[in-house]
Coordinates of C-alpha atoms in Angstrom, one line a residue:
Chain A
X212 CA 38.2 -69.4 -111.4
X213 CA 34.6 -68.4 -111.4
X214 CA 32.0 -70.9 -111.2
X215 CA 28.8 -71.6 -109.2
X216 CA 29.7 -74.4 -106.7
X217 CA 27.0 -76.2 -104.8
X218 CA 28.1 -76.1 -101.2
X219 CA 27.0 -76.5 -97.6
X220 CA 26.0 -73.2 -95.9
X221 CA 25.6 -73.0 -92.0
X222 CA 22.5 -71.4 -90.5
X223 CA 23.6 -70.4 -87.0
X224 CA 20.1 -69.4 -86.0
X225 CA 18.9 -73.1 -86.3
X226 CA 22.1 -74.8 -85.0
X227 CA 21.7 -76.5 -81.6
X228 CA 25.3 -77.8 -81.5
X229 CA 24.1 -81.3 -81.3
X230 CA 27.2 -82.3 -83.2
X231 CA 25.3 -84.9 -85.3
X232 CA 26.9 -83.4 -88.5
X233 CA 30.2 -84.3 -87.2
X234 CA 29.1 -87.8 -86.2
X235 CA 27.6 -88.5 -89.5
X236 CA 30.6 -87.1 -91.4
X237 CA 32.8 -89.5 -89.6
X238 CA 30.5 -92.4 -90.5
X239 CA 30.1 -91.3 -94.0
X240 CA 34.0 -91.4 -94.5
X241 CA 34.6 -94.5 -92.6
X242 CA 35.4 -97.9 -94.0
X243 CA 32.4 -99.5 -92.6
X244 CA 29.9 -96.7 -93.2
X245 CA 28.3 -97.9 -89.9
X246 CA 27.9 -95.4 -87.1
X247 CA 28.9 -97.6 -84.3
X248 CA 31.6 -99.5 -86.0
X249 CA 33.2 -96.3 -87.3
X250 CA 33.5 -95.0 -83.8
X251 CA 34.4 -98.2 -81.9
X252 CA 36.3 -100.3 -84.2
X253 CA 38.2 -98.3 -86.9
X254 CA 41.7 -97.2 -86.2
X255 CA 42.7 -94.6 -86.8
X256 CA 39.1 -93.2 -86.6
X257 CA 38.3 -90.9 -89.4
X258 CA 38.2 -87.2 -88.2
X259 CA 35.0 -85.1 -88.9
X260 CA 35.8 -82.9 -91.8
X261 CA 33.6 -80.0 -90.6
X262 CA 33.6 -78.8 -87.0
X263 CA 31.0 -77.3 -84.7
X264 CA 32.0 -74.0 -83.1
X265 CA 30.0 -72.9 -80.1
X266 CA 30.0 -70.0 -77.7
X267 CA 27.1 -69.3 -75.4
X268 CA 23.9 -69.6 -77.4
X269 CA 25.6 -69.1 -80.7
X270 CA 26.9 -72.2 -82.7
X271 CA 27.3 -73.3 -86.2
X272 CA 29.1 -76.0 -88.1
X273 CA 31.7 -75.0 -90.7
X274 CA 33.5 -76.9 -93.3
X275 CA 35.4 -75.9 -96.5
X276 CA 33.9 -73.2 -98.6
X277 CA 35.3 -74.6 -101.8
X278 CA 36.3 -71.1 -102.7
X279 CA 36.4 -69.6 -106.2
X280 CA 40.0 -68.4 -105.3
X281 CA 41.1 -71.3 -103.1
X282 CA 44.1 -70.1 -101.1
X283 CA 44.8 -73.5 -99.9
X284 CA 45.3 -74.8 -103.6
X285 CA 47.6 -71.8 -104.4
X286 CA 49.6 -72.6 -101.2
X287 CA 50.0 -76.3 -101.5
X288 CA 53.6 -77.3 -101.9
X289 CA 53.0 -80.5 -103.6
X290 CA 49.9 -79.8 -105.8
X291 CA 47.9 -82.3 -103.6
X292 CA 45.1 -79.7 -103.3
X293 CA 43.1 -79.0 -106.4
X294 CA 39.7 -77.5 -107.4
X295 CA 37.6 -79.7 -109.8
X296 CA 36.8 -77.8 -113.0
X297 CA 33.3 -79.2 -113.2
X298 CA 32.0 -79.5 -109.6
X299 CA 34.1 -76.9 -108.1
X300 CA 35.0 -79.2 -105.2
X301 CA 38.4 -78.6 -103.6
X302 CA 39.9 -81.8 -102.6
X303 CA 43.1 -83.4 -101.2
X304 CA 45.0 -86.1 -103.1
X305 CA 46.1 -88.1 -100.1
X306 CA 48.9 -89.7 -102.1
X307 CA 50.5 -86.4 -102.8
X308 CA 49.8 -84.8 -99.5
X309 CA 52.9 -84.7 -97.2
X310 CA 51.2 -83.4 -94.2
X311 CA 53.2 -80.1 -94.3
X312 CA 50.2 -78.1 -92.9
X313 CA 50.9 -75.1 -95.3
X314 CA 47.2 -75.3 -96.3
X315 CA 46.2 -75.2 -92.7
X316 CA 47.8 -71.8 -92.3
X317 CA 46.4 -70.6 -95.7
X318 CA 42.7 -71.2 -95.1
X319 CA 41.2 -68.1 -93.4
X320 CA 38.1 -70.3 -92.2
X321 CA 40.2 -72.8 -90.3
X322 CA 38.4 -75.4 -92.5
X323 CA 41.5 -77.6 -93.0
X324 CA 42.8 -79.5 -90.0
X325 CA 45.9 -81.6 -89.5
X326 CA 45.0 -85.3 -89.2
X327 CA 47.9 -86.3 -87.0
X328 CA 47.1 -90.0 -87.2
X329 CA 47.2 -90.2 -91.0
X330 CA 49.6 -87.3 -91.4
X331 CA 47.3 -85.8 -94.0
X332 CA 45.3 -82.6 -94.5
X333 CA 41.7 -83.2 -93.5
X334 CA 38.8 -81.2 -95.1
X335 CA 35.3 -81.4 -96.4
X336 CA 35.0 -83.2 -99.8
X337 CA 31.2 -82.3 -100.2
X338 CA 30.6 -86.1 -99.9
X339 CA 31.3 -86.5 -103.7
X340 CA 30.9 -90.3 -103.1
X341 CA 27.3 -89.7 -101.9
X342 CA 24.1 -88.3 -103.3
X343 CA 24.0 -85.6 -100.8
X344 CA 26.5 -84.4 -98.1
X345 CA 26.0 -86.4 -94.9
X346 CA 25.9 -83.5 -92.7
X347 CA 23.1 -81.8 -94.5
X348 CA 21.1 -85.1 -94.8
X349 CA 21.4 -85.8 -91.0
X350 CA 21.1 -82.3 -89.4
X351 CA 17.8 -82.6 -87.4
X352 CA 17.1 -78.8 -87.6
X353 CA 18.2 -77.8 -91.2
X354 CA 20.9 -75.8 -89.7
X355 CA 23.0 -76.9 -92.7
X356 CA 21.7 -76.4 -96.2
X357 CA 23.0 -77.5 -99.6
X358 CA 22.7 -74.7 -102.1
X359 CA 24.0 -72.5 -104.7
X360 CA 24.1 -68.7 -104.7
X361 CA 22.2 -67.0 -107.5
X362 CA 24.1 -64.3 -109.1
Chain B
X1425 CA 65.4 -67.6 -133.4
X1426 CA 62.5 -69.0 -131.3
X1427 CA 59.7 -66.7 -130.4
X1428 CA 56.5 -66.8 -128.3
X1429 CA 53.8 -64.4 -127.1
X1430 CA 54.6 -65.3 -123.5
X1431 CA 58.2 -66.5 -122.5
X1432 CA 58.6 -67.8 -118.9
X1433 CA 62.1 -68.5 -117.4
X1434 CA 61.6 -70.7 -114.4
X1435 CA 59.7 -74.0 -113.9
X1436 CA 58.6 -74.0 -110.3
X1437 CA 55.7 -72.5 -108.2
X1438 CA 55.9 -69.0 -110.0
X1439 CA 56.2 -70.4 -113.6
X1440 CA 53.4 -72.8 -113.2
X1441 CA 51.1 -70.3 -111.6
X1442 CA 51.8 -68.0 -114.6
X1443 CA 50.9 -70.7 -117.1
X1444 CA 47.7 -71.5 -115.4
X1445 CA 46.6 -67.9 -115.2
X1446 CA 47.6 -67.1 -118.7
X1447 CA 45.6 -70.1 -120.0
X1448 CA 42.5 -69.0 -118.1
X1449 CA 42.5 -65.8 -120.1
X1450 CA 44.3 -66.8 -123.3
X1451 CA 43.9 -70.3 -124.6
X1452 CA 45.7 -69.6 -127.9
X1453 CA 48.8 -67.4 -127.3
X1454 CA 52.1 -69.3 -127.6
X1455 CA 54.0 -70.0 -124.4
X1456 CA 57.7 -71.1 -124.2
X1457 CA 59.0 -72.2 -120.8
X1458 CA 62.7 -72.2 -120.2
X1459 CA 64.3 -74.0 -117.3
X1460 CA 67.9 -74.8 -116.3
X1461 CA 66.8 -78.1 -114.7
X1462 CA 66.0 -81.0 -116.9
X1463 CA 62.8 -82.1 -115.0
X1464 CA 59.1 -81.2 -115.1
X1465 CA 58.1 -79.0 -112.2
X1466 CA 58.6 -80.6 -108.9
X1467 CA 58.0 -79.7 -105.4
X1468 CA 61.3 -78.3 -104.2
X1469 CA 60.6 -78.8 -100.5
X1470 CA 60.4 -82.5 -101.2
X1471 CA 64.0 -82.9 -102.0
X1472 CA 64.6 -83.7 -98.4
X1473 CA 62.2 -86.7 -98.7
X1474 CA 64.0 -87.8 -101.9
X1475 CA 67.4 -87.7 -100.1
X1476 CA 65.8 -89.9 -97.3
X1477 CA 64.7 -92.3 -99.9
X1478 CA 61.0 -91.7 -99.3
X1479 CA 60.0 -90.2 -102.6
X1480 CA 61.2 -90.3 -106.2
X1481 CA 60.6 -87.8 -109.0
X1482 CA 57.3 -89.3 -109.9
X1483 CA 56.0 -88.7 -106.4
X1484 CA 57.4 -85.2 -106.3
X1485 CA 55.8 -83.8 -109.5
X1486 CA 54.0 -80.5 -108.8
X1487 CA 51.6 -81.1 -111.7
X1488 CA 50.8 -84.2 -113.9
X1489 CA 53.4 -85.1 -116.6
X1490 CA 51.1 -84.0 -119.4
X1491 CA 50.6 -80.5 -117.9
X1492 CA 52.8 -78.7 -120.5
X1493 CA 51.3 -80.6 -123.4
X1494 CA 47.7 -80.1 -122.1
X1495 CA 48.5 -76.3 -121.8
X1496 CA 50.2 -75.9 -125.0
X1497 CA 53.5 -75.0 -123.6
X1498 CA 56.7 -75.5 -125.5
X1499 CA 59.3 -76.5 -123.0
X1500 CA 63.1 -75.9 -123.2
X1501 CA 64.4 -77.9 -120.2
X1502 CA 68.1 -78.0 -119.2
X1503 CA 68.6 -74.6 -120.9
X1504 CA 70.4 -71.8 -119.0
X1505 CA 69.3 -68.2 -119.9
X1506 CA 72.3 -66.0 -119.9
X1507 CA 71.5 -62.6 -121.3
X1508 CA 68.4 -60.4 -121.5
X1509 CA 68.0 -57.6 -124.1
X1510 CA 64.9 -55.5 -123.0
X1511 CA 65.0 -53.2 -126.0
X1512 CA 65.1 -56.1 -128.6
X1513 CA 62.9 -58.1 -126.3
X1514 CA 65.1 -61.3 -126.5
X1515 CA 66.5 -63.7 -124.2
X1516 CA 69.8 -65.5 -125.0
X1517 CA 70.5 -69.0 -123.9
X1518 CA 73.9 -70.6 -122.9
X1519 CA 73.9 -72.6 -126.3
X1520 CA 73.6 -69.2 -128.1
X1521 CA 70.0 -69.8 -129.1
X1522 CA 67.8 -66.6 -128.8
X1523 CA 64.1 -66.5 -127.8
X1524 CA 62.0 -63.5 -128.7
X1525 CA 59.1 -62.5 -126.3
X1526 CA 55.9 -60.5 -126.4
X1527 CA 55.9 -60.7 -122.5
X1528 CA 58.5 -62.2 -120.3
X1529 CA 58.3 -63.6 -116.8
X1530 CA 61.4 -64.0 -114.7
X1531 CA 60.6 -66.8 -112.2
X1532 CA 64.2 -67.8 -111.8
X1533 CA 64.2 -68.2 -108.0
X1534 CA 67.2 -68.0 -105.7
X1535 CA 70.7 -69.5 -105.6
X1536 CA 72.4 -70.8 -102.4
X1537 CA 74.7 -68.5 -100.6
X1538 CA 78.2 -69.9 -100.4
X1539 CA 80.7 -67.8 -98.4
X1540 CA 84.3 -68.0 -99.5
X1541 CA 86.2 -70.5 -97.5
X1542 CA 89.2 -72.9 -98.2
X1543 CA 88.2 -76.3 -99.2
X1544 CA 84.9 -75.7 -101.0
X1545 CA 86.2 -77.5 -104.1
X1546 CA 86.8 -80.7 -102.3
X1547 CA 84.6 -83.6 -103.2
X1548 CA 81.7 -84.1 -100.7
X1549 CA 80.7 -80.5 -100.4
X1550 CA 77.2 -79.6 -101.5
X1551 CA 74.5 -77.1 -101.2
X1552 CA 70.9 -78.4 -101.0
X1553 CA 68.3 -76.7 -103.2
X1554 CA 67.7 -79.0 -106.2
X1555 CA 66.7 -82.5 -107.0
X1556 CA 70.1 -83.2 -108.4
X1557 CA 71.7 -82.0 -105.1
X1558 CA 69.6 -84.6 -103.3
X1559 CA 70.5 -87.3 -105.9
X1560 CA 74.3 -86.7 -105.7
X1561 CA 74.2 -86.7 -102.0
X1562 CA 72.2 -89.8 -101.9
X1563 CA 74.6 -91.6 -104.1
X1564 CA 77.4 -90.9 -101.6
X1565 CA 75.5 -91.9 -98.5
X1566 CA 77.0 -95.5 -98.2
X1567 CA 80.3 -93.9 -97.6
X1568 CA 79.2 -91.2 -95.2
X1569 CA 79.2 -91.8 -91.5
X1570 CA 79.3 -88.3 -90.3
X1571 CA 78.0 -85.0 -91.9
X1572 CA 78.5 -81.3 -91.1
X1573 CA 75.6 -79.0 -92.0
X1574 CA 76.6 -75.3 -92.1
X1575 CA 73.4 -73.4 -91.2
X1576 CA 70.6 -74.2 -88.8
X1577 CA 67.8 -72.5 -90.8
X1578 CA 65.0 -74.2 -92.8
X1579 CA 67.3 -75.8 -95.4
X1580 CA 69.8 -77.0 -92.8
X1581 CA 67.2 -78.5 -90.5
X1582 CA 65.4 -80.3 -93.4
X1583 CA 68.6 -81.8 -94.8
X1584 CA 69.4 -82.8 -91.3
X1585 CA 66.1 -84.5 -90.8
X1586 CA 66.8 -86.5 -93.9
X1587 CA 70.4 -87.4 -93.0
X1588 CA 69.3 -88.7 -89.6
X1589 CA 66.6 -90.9 -91.1
X1590 CA 69.6 -92.4 -93.1
X1591 CA 71.6 -93.0 -90.0
X1592 CA 74.1 -90.3 -90.6
X1593 CA 75.6 -88.5 -87.6
X1594 CA 75.1 -84.7 -88.0
X1595 CA 76.7 -81.6 -86.6
X1596 CA 74.9 -78.3 -87.4
X1597 CA 77.0 -75.2 -87.2
X1598 CA 74.9 -72.2 -86.8
X1599 CA 76.1 -68.6 -86.6
X1600 CA 73.2 -67.2 -84.5
X1601 CA 72.7 -68.2 -80.9
X1602 CA 69.7 -70.4 -81.8
X1603 CA 68.4 -72.5 -84.8
X1604 CA 65.7 -71.3 -87.1
X1605 CA 66.3 -67.8 -86.0
X1606 CA 64.8 -66.1 -89.1
X1607 CA 61.4 -67.8 -88.7
X1608 CA 60.9 -68.6 -85.0
X1609 CA 61.2 -66.6 -81.7
X1610 CA 63.5 -67.6 -78.9
X1611 CA 61.1 -69.9 -77.1
X1612 CA 60.1 -71.8 -80.2
X1613 CA 63.7 -72.0 -81.3
X1614 CA 64.5 -73.5 -77.9
X1615 CA 61.7 -76.1 -78.2
X1616 CA 62.8 -77.0 -81.7
X1617 CA 66.4 -77.2 -80.7
X1618 CA 65.4 -79.7 -77.8
X1619 CA 63.6 -82.0 -80.3
X1620 CA 66.6 -81.8 -82.8
X1621 CA 69.1 -82.6 -80.1
X1622 CA 66.9 -85.5 -78.8
X1623 CA 67.2 -87.0 -82.2
X1624 CA 70.9 -87.2 -81.8
X1625 CA 71.9 -84.1 -83.6
X1626 CA 74.9 -82.1 -82.3
X1627 CA 74.1 -78.3 -82.5
X1628 CA 76.8 -75.7 -82.3
X1629 CA 75.3 -72.3 -82.1
X1630 CA 77.3 -68.9 -82.3
X1631 CA 79.9 -70.6 -84.5
X1632 CA 81.0 -70.6 -88.1
X1633 CA 83.1 -72.8 -90.2
X1634 CA 86.5 -71.3 -91.4
X1635 CA 88.0 -74.2 -93.4
X1636 CA 86.8 -77.4 -95.0
X1637 CA 89.8 -80.0 -94.7
X1638 CA 90.7 -83.0 -96.7
X1639 CA 90.7 -86.6 -95.7
X1640 CA 94.1 -88.2 -94.7
X1641 CA 95.6 -89.7 -97.7
X1642 CA 92.8 -88.4 -100.0
X1643 CA 93.2 -84.6 -99.9
X1644 CA 90.8 -84.1 -102.6
X1645 CA 87.9 -85.5 -100.5
X1646 CA 86.2 -83.9 -97.5
X1647 CA 87.7 -85.0 -94.2
X1648 CA 86.2 -82.4 -91.8
X1649 CA 85.9 -78.8 -90.9
X1650 CA 87.7 -76.3 -88.7
X1651 CA 85.4 -73.9 -86.8
X1652 CA 86.1 -70.2 -86.1
X1653 CA 87.2 -71.2 -82.5
X1654 CA 89.9 -73.6 -83.9
X1655 CA 87.9 -76.7 -83.0
X1656 CA 88.0 -79.6 -85.6
X1657 CA 85.1 -81.8 -86.5
X1658 CA 85.5 -84.9 -88.7
X1659 CA 83.1 -85.5 -91.5
X1660 CA 82.7 -87.2 -94.8
X1661 CA 80.1 -84.8 -96.1
X1662 CA 79.6 -81.0 -95.8
X1663 CA 76.3 -79.3 -96.7
X1664 CA 76.3 -75.5 -97.0
X1665 CA 72.9 -74.4 -96.1
X1666 CA 73.4 -70.7 -95.0
X1667 CA 70.6 -69.4 -97.2
X1668 CA 69.5 -68.4 -100.6
X1669 CA 69.7 -65.1 -102.5
X1670 CA 67.7 -63.9 -105.5
X1671 CA 69.1 -65.0 -108.9
X1672 CA 69.4 -61.4 -110.3
X1673 CA 72.4 -62.1 -112.6
X1674 CA 70.2 -62.3 -115.7
X1675 CA 69.2 -58.7 -115.3
X1676 CA 72.6 -57.4 -114.6
X1677 CA 73.2 -56.2 -118.2
X1678 CA 70.0 -54.4 -118.2
X1679 CA 68.7 -51.3 -116.3
X1680 CA 66.0 -53.2 -114.7
X1681 CA 65.5 -52.0 -111.1
X1682 CA 67.0 -54.3 -108.6
X1683 CA 67.5 -54.0 -104.8
X1684 CA 68.2 -57.3 -103.2
X1685 CA 65.7 -58.9 -105.6
X1686 CA 64.1 -57.7 -108.8
X1687 CA 61.7 -54.9 -107.9
X1688 CA 58.1 -55.3 -108.9
X1689 CA 54.9 -53.3 -108.5
X1690 CA 51.5 -54.6 -107.4
X1691 CA 51.1 -56.2 -111.0
X1692 CA 54.4 -58.0 -110.7
X1693 CA 55.8 -55.7 -113.4
X1694 CA 59.4 -54.8 -113.4
X1695 CA 60.7 -51.5 -114.5
X1696 CA 61.2 -52.8 -118.0
X1697 CA 58.2 -52.9 -120.4
X1698 CA 56.5 -56.2 -120.7
X1699 CA 59.0 -57.9 -118.2
X1700 CA 57.5 -59.4 -115.1
X1701 CA 59.0 -61.2 -112.1
X1702 CA 57.7 -63.3 -109.3
X1703 CA 58.8 -65.8 -106.6
X1704 CA 62.2 -66.0 -104.8
X1705 CA 63.9 -63.6 -107.3
X1706 CA 61.3 -60.8 -106.8
X1707 CA 61.1 -58.1 -104.3
X1708 CA 57.4 -57.6 -103.8
X1709 CA 54.8 -56.1 -101.5
X1710 CA 54.9 -57.4 -97.9
X1711 CA 51.7 -56.3 -96.3
X1712 CA 53.0 -56.7 -92.7
X1713 CA 56.1 -54.6 -93.3
X1714 CA 54.3 -52.3 -95.6
X1715 CA 57.1 -52.3 -98.1
X1716 CA 58.8 -54.4 -100.8
X1717 CA 60.7 -57.4 -99.5
X1718 CA 62.1 -60.6 -100.9
X1719 CA 59.9 -63.3 -99.2
X1720 CA 60.9 -66.6 -100.6
X1721 CA 57.8 -68.6 -99.7
X1722 CA 56.3 -71.2 -102.0
X1723 CA 52.7 -69.8 -101.7
X1724 CA 53.8 -66.3 -102.4
X1725 CA 55.7 -67.4 -105.5
X1726 CA 52.7 -69.3 -106.9
X1727 CA 50.2 -66.5 -106.2
X1728 CA 52.6 -63.9 -107.5
X1729 CA 53.1 -66.1 -110.7
X1730 CA 49.3 -66.1 -111.1
X1731 CA 49.0 -62.4 -110.8
X1732 CA 51.9 -61.9 -113.3
X1733 CA 50.2 -64.4 -115.7
X1734 CA 46.9 -62.5 -115.6
X1735 CA 48.6 -59.2 -116.2
X1736 CA 50.7 -60.6 -119.0
X1737 CA 47.6 -61.9 -120.6
X1738 CA 45.9 -58.6 -120.4
X1739 CA 43.5 -59.2 -117.4
X1740 CA 44.3 -56.7 -114.7
X1741 CA 45.2 -58.3 -111.3
X1742 CA 46.7 -57.0 -108.2
X1743 CA 49.1 -58.9 -105.9
X1744 CA 47.5 -58.8 -102.5
X1745 CA 51.0 -58.9 -100.9
X1746 CA 52.7 -61.7 -99.2
X1747 CA 54.5 -62.1 -95.9
X1748 CA 56.7 -64.7 -94.2
X1749 CA 54.6 -67.8 -93.5
X1750 CA 56.2 -71.2 -92.7
X1751 CA 55.0 -74.5 -91.7
X1752 CA 57.5 -77.1 -90.6
X1753 CA 57.2 -80.6 -89.3
X1754 CA 60.8 -81.9 -89.1
X1755 CA 61.7 -84.2 -86.3
X1756 CA 58.0 -84.8 -85.6
X1757 CA 57.2 -81.3 -84.1
X1758 CA 54.7 -79.2 -86.0
X1759 CA 55.5 -75.6 -86.1
X1760 CA 53.6 -72.7 -87.8
X1761 CA 54.9 -69.2 -88.0
X1762 CA 54.1 -66.0 -89.9
X1763 CA 54.9 -62.3 -90.2
X1764 CA 57.2 -60.7 -87.6
X1765 CA 57.8 -63.2 -84.9
X1766 CA 60.4 -61.3 -83.0
X1767 CA 58.5 -58.3 -81.4
X1768 CA 60.1 -54.9 -81.9
X1769 CA 59.4 -51.7 -80.0
X1770 CA 55.9 -50.7 -79.7
X1771 CA 54.5 -54.2 -80.1
X1772 CA 52.4 -56.0 -77.7
X1773 CA 53.1 -59.7 -77.1
X1774 CA 50.6 -62.3 -76.0
X1775 CA 51.9 -65.9 -75.3
X1776 CA 50.8 -69.1 -73.7
X1777 CA 52.9 -72.2 -73.0
X1778 CA 51.7 -75.5 -71.6
X1779 CA 53.4 -78.9 -71.9
X1780 CA 54.7 -79.1 -75.5
X1781 CA 52.2 -76.4 -76.7
X1782 CA 53.3 -72.9 -77.3
X1783 CA 51.6 -69.9 -78.9
X1784 CA 52.8 -66.4 -79.4
X1785 CA 51.2 -63.5 -81.0
X1786 CA 52.7 -60.1 -81.8
X1787 CA 50.3 -57.1 -82.1
X1788 CA 51.1 -53.6 -83.4
X1789 CA 48.3 -51.0 -83.1
X1790 CA 45.9 -53.6 -82.2
X1791 CA 46.6 -55.7 -85.3
X1792 CA 48.3 -59.1 -85.6
X1793 CA 51.6 -58.7 -87.2
X1794 CA 53.3 -61.9 -86.1
X1795 CA 52.6 -65.4 -84.8
X1796 CA 54.2 -68.7 -83.8
X1797 CA 52.3 -71.9 -83.0
X1798 CA 54.2 -75.0 -81.7
X1799 CA 52.5 -78.4 -81.6
X1800 CA 48.9 -77.3 -82.1
X1801 CA 48.8 -75.5 -85.5
X1802 CA 45.2 -75.9 -86.2
X1803 CA 44.1 -72.3 -85.3
X1804 CA 46.8 -70.9 -87.6
X1805 CA 44.5 -70.4 -90.6
X1806 CA 42.0 -68.3 -88.9
X1807 CA 44.8 -66.3 -87.3
X1808 CA 46.7 -65.8 -90.5
X1809 CA 43.5 -64.7 -92.1
X1810 CA 43.1 -61.9 -89.4
X1811 CA 46.8 -60.8 -90.2
X1812 CA 46.1 -60.9 -93.9
X1813 CA 43.0 -58.8 -93.5
X1814 CA 44.6 -56.4 -91.0
X1815 CA 41.8 -57.0 -88.5
X1816 CA 41.9 -55.1 -85.3
X1817 CA 42.1 -57.9 -82.6
X1818 CA 42.4 -55.8 -79.6
X1819 CA 38.8 -56.3 -78.6
X1820 CA 39.2 -60.1 -78.4
X1821 CA 42.9 -60.3 -77.7
X1822 CA 42.5 -62.6 -74.7
X1823 CA 40.8 -65.3 -76.8
X1824 CA 43.7 -65.6 -79.2
X1825 CA 45.7 -67.8 -76.8
X1826 CA 42.7 -69.8 -75.6
X1827 CA 42.1 -73.5 -76.4
X1828 CA 38.6 -72.5 -77.6
X1829 CA 39.8 -70.0 -80.1
X1830 CA 37.9 -70.2 -83.4
X1831 CA 35.8 -68.1 -85.8
X1832 CA 33.3 -67.8 -83.1
X1833 CA 35.8 -65.7 -81.0
X1834 CA 35.5 -63.0 -83.6
X1835 CA 33.1 -60.0 -83.0
X1836 CA 29.8 -60.7 -84.7
X1837 CA 30.2 -58.3 -87.6
X1838 CA 33.5 -59.7 -88.6
X1839 CA 32.2 -63.3 -88.1
X1840 CA 29.2 -62.7 -90.4
X1841 CA 31.4 -61.3 -93.0
X1842 CA 33.8 -64.2 -92.7
X1843 CA 31.0 -66.7 -93.0
X1844 CA 29.7 -64.9 -96.0
X1845 CA 26.2 -66.0 -95.3
X1846 CA 24.2 -65.2 -98.2
X1847 CA 20.7 -63.8 -98.0
X1848 CA 18.3 -66.7 -97.9
X1849 CA 16.5 -65.1 -100.8
X1850 CA 19.7 -65.5 -103.0
X1851 CA 20.3 -69.1 -101.8
X1852 CA 19.1 -71.8 -104.2
X1853 CA 18.6 -74.8 -101.9
X1854 CA 18.8 -78.4 -103.0
X1855 CA 16.8 -81.0 -101.1
X1856 CA 17.3 -83.9 -103.4
X1857 CA 19.9 -84.4 -105.9
X1858 CA 17.4 -85.3 -108.6
X1859 CA 15.5 -82.1 -107.9
X1860 CA 18.3 -79.9 -109.3
X1861 CA 16.6 -79.1 -112.5
X1862 CA 13.5 -77.9 -110.8
X1863 CA 14.8 -76.8 -107.4
X1864 CA 12.6 -74.7 -105.2
X1865 CA 13.8 -71.3 -103.9
X1866 CA 14.0 -71.0 -100.2
X1867 CA 12.5 -68.3 -98.1

């Protein structure tokens, strides 16, 4: 499946590991969409769908790459994972997801994590319900950019 | 006689993969799909949930109901293919109907292994690989107090999980000295065994079943089993879950090369022209072993099906290879394993055990060839990626078992390649959604 998907790219040279991307990801996917309420009141608390990796001075936040050849989609036992033909977004149908974690093993980026509370696979959905991915919109240092690779 | 440009026998992961790949390349060519089961493609691993009453067919469908119509596929469901004539290029069905093919895909899967023993013909004896098996067993459950499951592998454990949820007492009879011996190492088997026993399951290792006996006064019905050591166990239900073997009967009348499974090359082509095979029936490239193997894993079947489909439709595609890869979560304990989990000679083993968390890695010549993760399976993806890409991990071997393991543990050159960070000059950055039409190039 070849298409140009707009996705979120990390820029490690600008990342300060402040974790605001993770915080805003949680808020953006919460019921209340409110930062404080999402963390203090909602249960189970939504997990961030991207995660910050840090080691010494190097850090970056990585979420799903919405691959052209999505190994997770090909590995999914139930067909819960699929890639949208128009937007290229790879998403999980939580009704069909049985929490078998086969996709967790399949993703070479480690971009899918088990959500033990909900028993569903957890991954970036490119904030298709918002105008712009929340992580990109709230990164104070433009360490995350939203773009599309020119051929 | 029916005919189609593409004929696919098998309606599971492999068959569906082939249909999707064919249609990416060829939207017009006729496709006929033959399946011996009467249902649209369903997720076979979910039959355990069906037995437990947690999911019905609607919730198990692998693709939407209109998938076949949408893809222009003529379906022959509930039809058994019995003969294959590779020179005439025809398939014969049980009802004598013949189907002519331009290209043929054998995605017929495996069949349960049932060793000969007395009493198999009694009512209440089942194998557990199809939705109908789950349905038939479920219908009997009200009269079942106790079950014996022969085989403590993946199928045996999954059916036991369902039976326990239904309140049935279960005894597992396993030949090896531990359960899940084919996919886990000794330590992980031990941890899994503990969890299964805690759920009230009676596990007998190092034992086999010699006879299935009848019920007192109702000899035609299962009453129990007699083990190899003479011990008797009462039961109302016996499930034979020893394993599955490739369904190669269809090619028996031909000279298509078979070993344990149907041999295929990196294009999923068999030795007969225009005939392909994929999934549990095929013996295809295993990149860890470096040779052809039967690796009956759902993702391998689907990817193999896609590769076969592309090649059938004239687009060159190569199977990257598969290997054993399993993720289980029965009895609440997540376990992930891949490759060769039981280290052989010349292998280096790294392992770490704390509380309920266990990780083990097997290295050969500095490369990851096997892994087992219990409880915390989150790092499995990055690790399996390193296995798949045959990355030399000796330089950072200590980080593999650490809590902090992630992409960032990889040497910078490997990391940069993994992150596939494009040159900023090639990245078209969007600041505002409405600016898409006249976006400004960065850098």
